[in-house]
PDB file of C-alpha atoms in Angstrom:
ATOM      1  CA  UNK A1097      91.194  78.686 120.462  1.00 76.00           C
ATOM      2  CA  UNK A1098      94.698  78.983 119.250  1.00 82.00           C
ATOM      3  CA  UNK A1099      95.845  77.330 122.492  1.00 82.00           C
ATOM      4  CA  UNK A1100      94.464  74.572 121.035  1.00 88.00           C
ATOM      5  CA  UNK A1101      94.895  74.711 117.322  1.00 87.00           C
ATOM      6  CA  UNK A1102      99.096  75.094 118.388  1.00 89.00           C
ATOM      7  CA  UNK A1103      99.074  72.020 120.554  1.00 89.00           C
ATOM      8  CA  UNK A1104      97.434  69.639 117.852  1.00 89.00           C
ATOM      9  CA  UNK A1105      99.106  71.612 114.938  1.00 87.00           C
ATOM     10  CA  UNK A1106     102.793  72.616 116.151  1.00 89.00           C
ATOM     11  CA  UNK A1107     103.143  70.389 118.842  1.00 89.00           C
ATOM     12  CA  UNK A1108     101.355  67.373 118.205  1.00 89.00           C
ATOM     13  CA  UNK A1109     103.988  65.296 119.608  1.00 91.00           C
ATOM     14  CA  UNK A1110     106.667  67.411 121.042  1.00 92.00           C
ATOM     15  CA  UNK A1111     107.561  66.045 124.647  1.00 94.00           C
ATOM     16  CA  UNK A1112     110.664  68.136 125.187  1.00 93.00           C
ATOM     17  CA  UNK A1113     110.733  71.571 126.179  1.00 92.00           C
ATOM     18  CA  UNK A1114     108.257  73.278 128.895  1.00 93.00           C
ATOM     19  CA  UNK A1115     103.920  74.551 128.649  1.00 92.00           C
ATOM     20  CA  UNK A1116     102.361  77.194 130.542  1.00 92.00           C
ATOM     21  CA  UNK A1117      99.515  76.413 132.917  1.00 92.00           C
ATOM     22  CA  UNK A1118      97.217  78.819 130.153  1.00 92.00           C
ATOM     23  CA  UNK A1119      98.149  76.474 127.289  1.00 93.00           C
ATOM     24  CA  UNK A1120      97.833  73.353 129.241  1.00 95.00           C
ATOM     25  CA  UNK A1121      94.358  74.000 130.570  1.00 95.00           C
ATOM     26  CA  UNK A1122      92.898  75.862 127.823  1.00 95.00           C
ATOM     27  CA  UNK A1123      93.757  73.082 125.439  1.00 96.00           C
ATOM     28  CA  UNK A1124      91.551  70.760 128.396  1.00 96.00           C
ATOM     29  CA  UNK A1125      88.575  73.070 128.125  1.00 96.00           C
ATOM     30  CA  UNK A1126      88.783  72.748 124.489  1.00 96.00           C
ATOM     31  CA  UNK A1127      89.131  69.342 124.148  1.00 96.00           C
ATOM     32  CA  UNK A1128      86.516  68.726 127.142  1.00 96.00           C
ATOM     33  CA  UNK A1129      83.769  70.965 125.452  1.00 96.00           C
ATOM     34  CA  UNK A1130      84.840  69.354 121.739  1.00 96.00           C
ATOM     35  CA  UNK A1131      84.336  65.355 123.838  1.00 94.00           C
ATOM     36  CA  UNK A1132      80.947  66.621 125.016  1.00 94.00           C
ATOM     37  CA  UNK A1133      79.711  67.805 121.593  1.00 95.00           C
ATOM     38  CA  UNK A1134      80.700  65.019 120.012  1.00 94.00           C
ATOM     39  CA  UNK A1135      78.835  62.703 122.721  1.00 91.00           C
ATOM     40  CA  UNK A1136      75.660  64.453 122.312  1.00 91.00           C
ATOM     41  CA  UNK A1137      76.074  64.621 118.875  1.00 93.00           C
ATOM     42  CA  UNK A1138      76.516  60.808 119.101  1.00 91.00           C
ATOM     43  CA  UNK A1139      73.482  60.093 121.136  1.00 88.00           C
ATOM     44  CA  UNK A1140      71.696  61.959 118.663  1.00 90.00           C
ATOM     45  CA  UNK A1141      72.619  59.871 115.560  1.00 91.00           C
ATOM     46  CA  UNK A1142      72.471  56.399 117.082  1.00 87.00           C
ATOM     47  CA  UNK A1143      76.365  55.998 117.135  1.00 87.00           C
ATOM     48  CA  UNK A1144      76.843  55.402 121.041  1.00 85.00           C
ATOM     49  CA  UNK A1145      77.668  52.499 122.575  1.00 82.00           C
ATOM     50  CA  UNK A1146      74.269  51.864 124.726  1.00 74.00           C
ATOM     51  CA  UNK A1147      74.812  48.346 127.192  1.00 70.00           C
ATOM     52  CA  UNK A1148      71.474  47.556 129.005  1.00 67.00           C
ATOM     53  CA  UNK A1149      70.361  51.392 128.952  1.00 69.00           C
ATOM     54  CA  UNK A1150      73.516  52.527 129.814  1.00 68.00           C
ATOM     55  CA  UNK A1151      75.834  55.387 127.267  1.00 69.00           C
ATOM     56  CA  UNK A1152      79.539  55.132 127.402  1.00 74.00           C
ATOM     57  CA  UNK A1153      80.233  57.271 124.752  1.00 81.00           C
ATOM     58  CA  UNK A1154      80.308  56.539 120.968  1.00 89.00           C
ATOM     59  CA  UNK A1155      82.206  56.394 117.595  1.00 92.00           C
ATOM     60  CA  UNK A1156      82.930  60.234 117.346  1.00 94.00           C
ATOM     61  CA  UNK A1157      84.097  60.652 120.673  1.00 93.00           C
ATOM     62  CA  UNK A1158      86.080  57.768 120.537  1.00 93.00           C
ATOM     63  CA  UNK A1159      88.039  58.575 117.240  1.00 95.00           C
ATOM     64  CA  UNK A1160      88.316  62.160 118.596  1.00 96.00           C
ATOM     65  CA  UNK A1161      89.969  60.455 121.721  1.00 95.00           C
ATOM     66  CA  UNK A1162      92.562  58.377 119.890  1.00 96.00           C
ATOM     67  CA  UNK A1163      92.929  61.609 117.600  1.00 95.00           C
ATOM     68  CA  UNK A1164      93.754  63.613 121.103  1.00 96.00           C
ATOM     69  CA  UNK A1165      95.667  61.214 122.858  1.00 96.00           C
ATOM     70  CA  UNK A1166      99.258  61.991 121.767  1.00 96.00           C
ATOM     71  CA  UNK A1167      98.837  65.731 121.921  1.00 96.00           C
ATOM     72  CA  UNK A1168      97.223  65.762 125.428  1.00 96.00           C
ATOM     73  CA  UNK A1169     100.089  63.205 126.641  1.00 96.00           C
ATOM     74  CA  UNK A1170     102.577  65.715 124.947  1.00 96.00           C
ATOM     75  CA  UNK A1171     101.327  69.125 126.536  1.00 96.00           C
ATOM     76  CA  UNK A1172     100.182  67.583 130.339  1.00 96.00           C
ATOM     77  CA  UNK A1173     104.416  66.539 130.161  1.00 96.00           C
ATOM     78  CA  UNK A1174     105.570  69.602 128.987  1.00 95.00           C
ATOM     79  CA  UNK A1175     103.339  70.849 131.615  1.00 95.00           C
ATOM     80  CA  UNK A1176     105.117  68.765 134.022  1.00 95.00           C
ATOM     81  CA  UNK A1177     108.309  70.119 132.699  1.00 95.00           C
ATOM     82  CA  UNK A1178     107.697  73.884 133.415  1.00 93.00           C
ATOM     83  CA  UNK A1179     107.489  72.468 137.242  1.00 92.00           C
ATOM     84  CA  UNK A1180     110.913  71.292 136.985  1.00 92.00           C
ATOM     85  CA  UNK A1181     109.455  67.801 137.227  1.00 94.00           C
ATOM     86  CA  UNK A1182     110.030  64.738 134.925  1.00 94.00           C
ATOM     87  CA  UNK A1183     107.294  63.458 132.500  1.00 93.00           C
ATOM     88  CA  UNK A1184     107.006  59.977 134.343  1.00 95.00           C
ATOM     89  CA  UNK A1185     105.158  62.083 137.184  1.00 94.00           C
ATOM     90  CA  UNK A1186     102.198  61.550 134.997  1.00 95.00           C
ATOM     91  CA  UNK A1187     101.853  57.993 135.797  1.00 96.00           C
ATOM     92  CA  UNK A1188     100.819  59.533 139.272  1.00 95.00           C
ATOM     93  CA  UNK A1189      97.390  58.863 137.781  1.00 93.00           C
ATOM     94  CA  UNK A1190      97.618  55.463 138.074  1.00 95.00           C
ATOM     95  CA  UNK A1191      97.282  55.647 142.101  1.00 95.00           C
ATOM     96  CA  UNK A1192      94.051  54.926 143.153  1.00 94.00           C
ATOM     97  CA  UNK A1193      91.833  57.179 144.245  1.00 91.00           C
ATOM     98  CA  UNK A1194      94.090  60.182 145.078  1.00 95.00           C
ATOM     99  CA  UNK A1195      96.158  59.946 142.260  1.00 95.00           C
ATOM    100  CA  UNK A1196      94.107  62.239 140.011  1.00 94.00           C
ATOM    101  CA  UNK A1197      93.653  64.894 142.626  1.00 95.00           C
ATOM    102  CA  UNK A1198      97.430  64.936 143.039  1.00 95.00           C
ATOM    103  CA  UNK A1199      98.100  65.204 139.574  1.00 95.00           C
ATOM    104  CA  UNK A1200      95.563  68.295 139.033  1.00 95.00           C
ATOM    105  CA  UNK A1201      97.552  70.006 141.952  1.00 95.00           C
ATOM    106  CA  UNK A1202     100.671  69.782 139.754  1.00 94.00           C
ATOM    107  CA  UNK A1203      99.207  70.941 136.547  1.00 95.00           C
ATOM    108  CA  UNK A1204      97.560  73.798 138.418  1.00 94.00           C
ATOM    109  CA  UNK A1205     101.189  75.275 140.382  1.00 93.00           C
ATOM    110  CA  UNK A1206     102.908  78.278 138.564  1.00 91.00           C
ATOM    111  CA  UNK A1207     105.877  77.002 136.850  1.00 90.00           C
ATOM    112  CA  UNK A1208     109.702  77.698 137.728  1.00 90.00           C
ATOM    113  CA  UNK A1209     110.813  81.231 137.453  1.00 90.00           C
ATOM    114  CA  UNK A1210     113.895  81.341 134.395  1.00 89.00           C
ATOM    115  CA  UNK A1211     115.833  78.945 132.365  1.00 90.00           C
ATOM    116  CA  UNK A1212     115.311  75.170 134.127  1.00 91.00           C
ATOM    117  CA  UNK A1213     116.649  71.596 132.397  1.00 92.00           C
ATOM    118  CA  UNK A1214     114.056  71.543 130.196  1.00 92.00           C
ATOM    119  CA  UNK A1215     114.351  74.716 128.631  1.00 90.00           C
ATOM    120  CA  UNK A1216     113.380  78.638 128.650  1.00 90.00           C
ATOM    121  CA  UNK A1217     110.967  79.727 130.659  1.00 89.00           C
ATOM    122  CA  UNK A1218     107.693  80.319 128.622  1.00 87.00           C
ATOM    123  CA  UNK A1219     106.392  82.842 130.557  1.00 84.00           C
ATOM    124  CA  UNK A1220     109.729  85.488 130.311  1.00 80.00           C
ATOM    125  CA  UNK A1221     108.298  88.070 128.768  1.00 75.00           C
ATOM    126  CA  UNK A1222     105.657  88.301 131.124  1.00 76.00           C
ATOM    127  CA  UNK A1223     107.034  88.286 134.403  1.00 67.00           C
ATOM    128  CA  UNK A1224     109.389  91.187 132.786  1.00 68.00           C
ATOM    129  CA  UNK A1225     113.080  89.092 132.099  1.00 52.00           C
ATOM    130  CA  UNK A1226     111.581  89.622 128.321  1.00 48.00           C
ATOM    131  CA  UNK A1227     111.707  93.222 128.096  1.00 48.00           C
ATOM    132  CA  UNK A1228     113.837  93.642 125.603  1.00 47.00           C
ATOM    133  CA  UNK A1229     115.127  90.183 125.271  1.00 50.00           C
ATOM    134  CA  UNK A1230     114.049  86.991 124.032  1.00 53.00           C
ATOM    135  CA  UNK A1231     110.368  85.430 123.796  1.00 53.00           C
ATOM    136  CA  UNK A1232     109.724  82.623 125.358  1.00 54.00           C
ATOM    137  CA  UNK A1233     108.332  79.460 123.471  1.00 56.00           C
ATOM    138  CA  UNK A1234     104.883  80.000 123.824  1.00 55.00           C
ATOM    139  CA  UNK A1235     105.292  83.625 122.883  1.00 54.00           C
ATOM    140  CA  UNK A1236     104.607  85.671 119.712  1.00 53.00           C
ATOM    141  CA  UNK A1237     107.971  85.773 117.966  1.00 52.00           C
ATOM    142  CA  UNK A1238     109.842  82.895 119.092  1.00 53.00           C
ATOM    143  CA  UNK A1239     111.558  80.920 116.881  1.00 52.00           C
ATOM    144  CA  UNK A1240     110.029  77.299 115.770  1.00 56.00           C
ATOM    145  CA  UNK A1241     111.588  74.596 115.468  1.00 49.00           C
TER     146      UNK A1241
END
């Protein structure tokens, strides 16, 4: 859960710097499962937006949405990032079709190995550079900034 809590809390809009695949997708699930809830939870109090029979969503889920927006663009960049790649490759959504499945590939590769232009490599201490030196940003006893 602190995946999450950290991207909405202490990175709600931070852009620069790099995110490891686990923070990226576990702040997804999160926010996927929290969406869900708040659909059903919707349905059940009459809040969704019902056309001809039809639910596409509701008040809750859409205020969650806007809430969620500038955190999930922040961390699927930074994600982006620890590839080595710029943030514009998210627009690769916007190709029809295959655009989506392209971007998923991205977000799921391991990130660069060391230092890149966009900063430390998250992931130091686990791959062993950290013994003994620096954490990297996601890690416990990193400096904030």
């Amino acid at each position: 859960m602190h995946w999450f809590t950290d991207v909405i809390t202490k990175r709600y809009a931070q852009f620069s710097g790099r995110a490891r695949r686990k923070e990226f997708w576990m702040f997804t699930l999160f926010s996927a499962v929290i969406s869900i809830i708040l659909s059903i939870l919707d349905r059940i109090l009459g809040l969704d937006f019902t056309s001809n029979g039809v639910s596409s969503g509701g008040w809750l889920q859409t205020i969650y949405g806007l809430a969620v927006l500038v955190p999930s663009l922040a961390v699927a960049i930074r994600r982006l990032h620890d590839g080595g790649r710029s943030g514009w490759w998210i627009l690769i959504n916007l190709i029809p079709c295959i655009g989506w499945i392209w971007y998923i590939v991205l977000q799921a590769q391991e990130g660069n190995q060391g230092d890149n232009q966009y900063g430390p490599d998250p992931k130091a201490a686990e791959r062993g550079a950290g013994f003994g030196g620096p954490a990297g940003p996601a890690e416990p006893g990193y400096p904030t900034v």
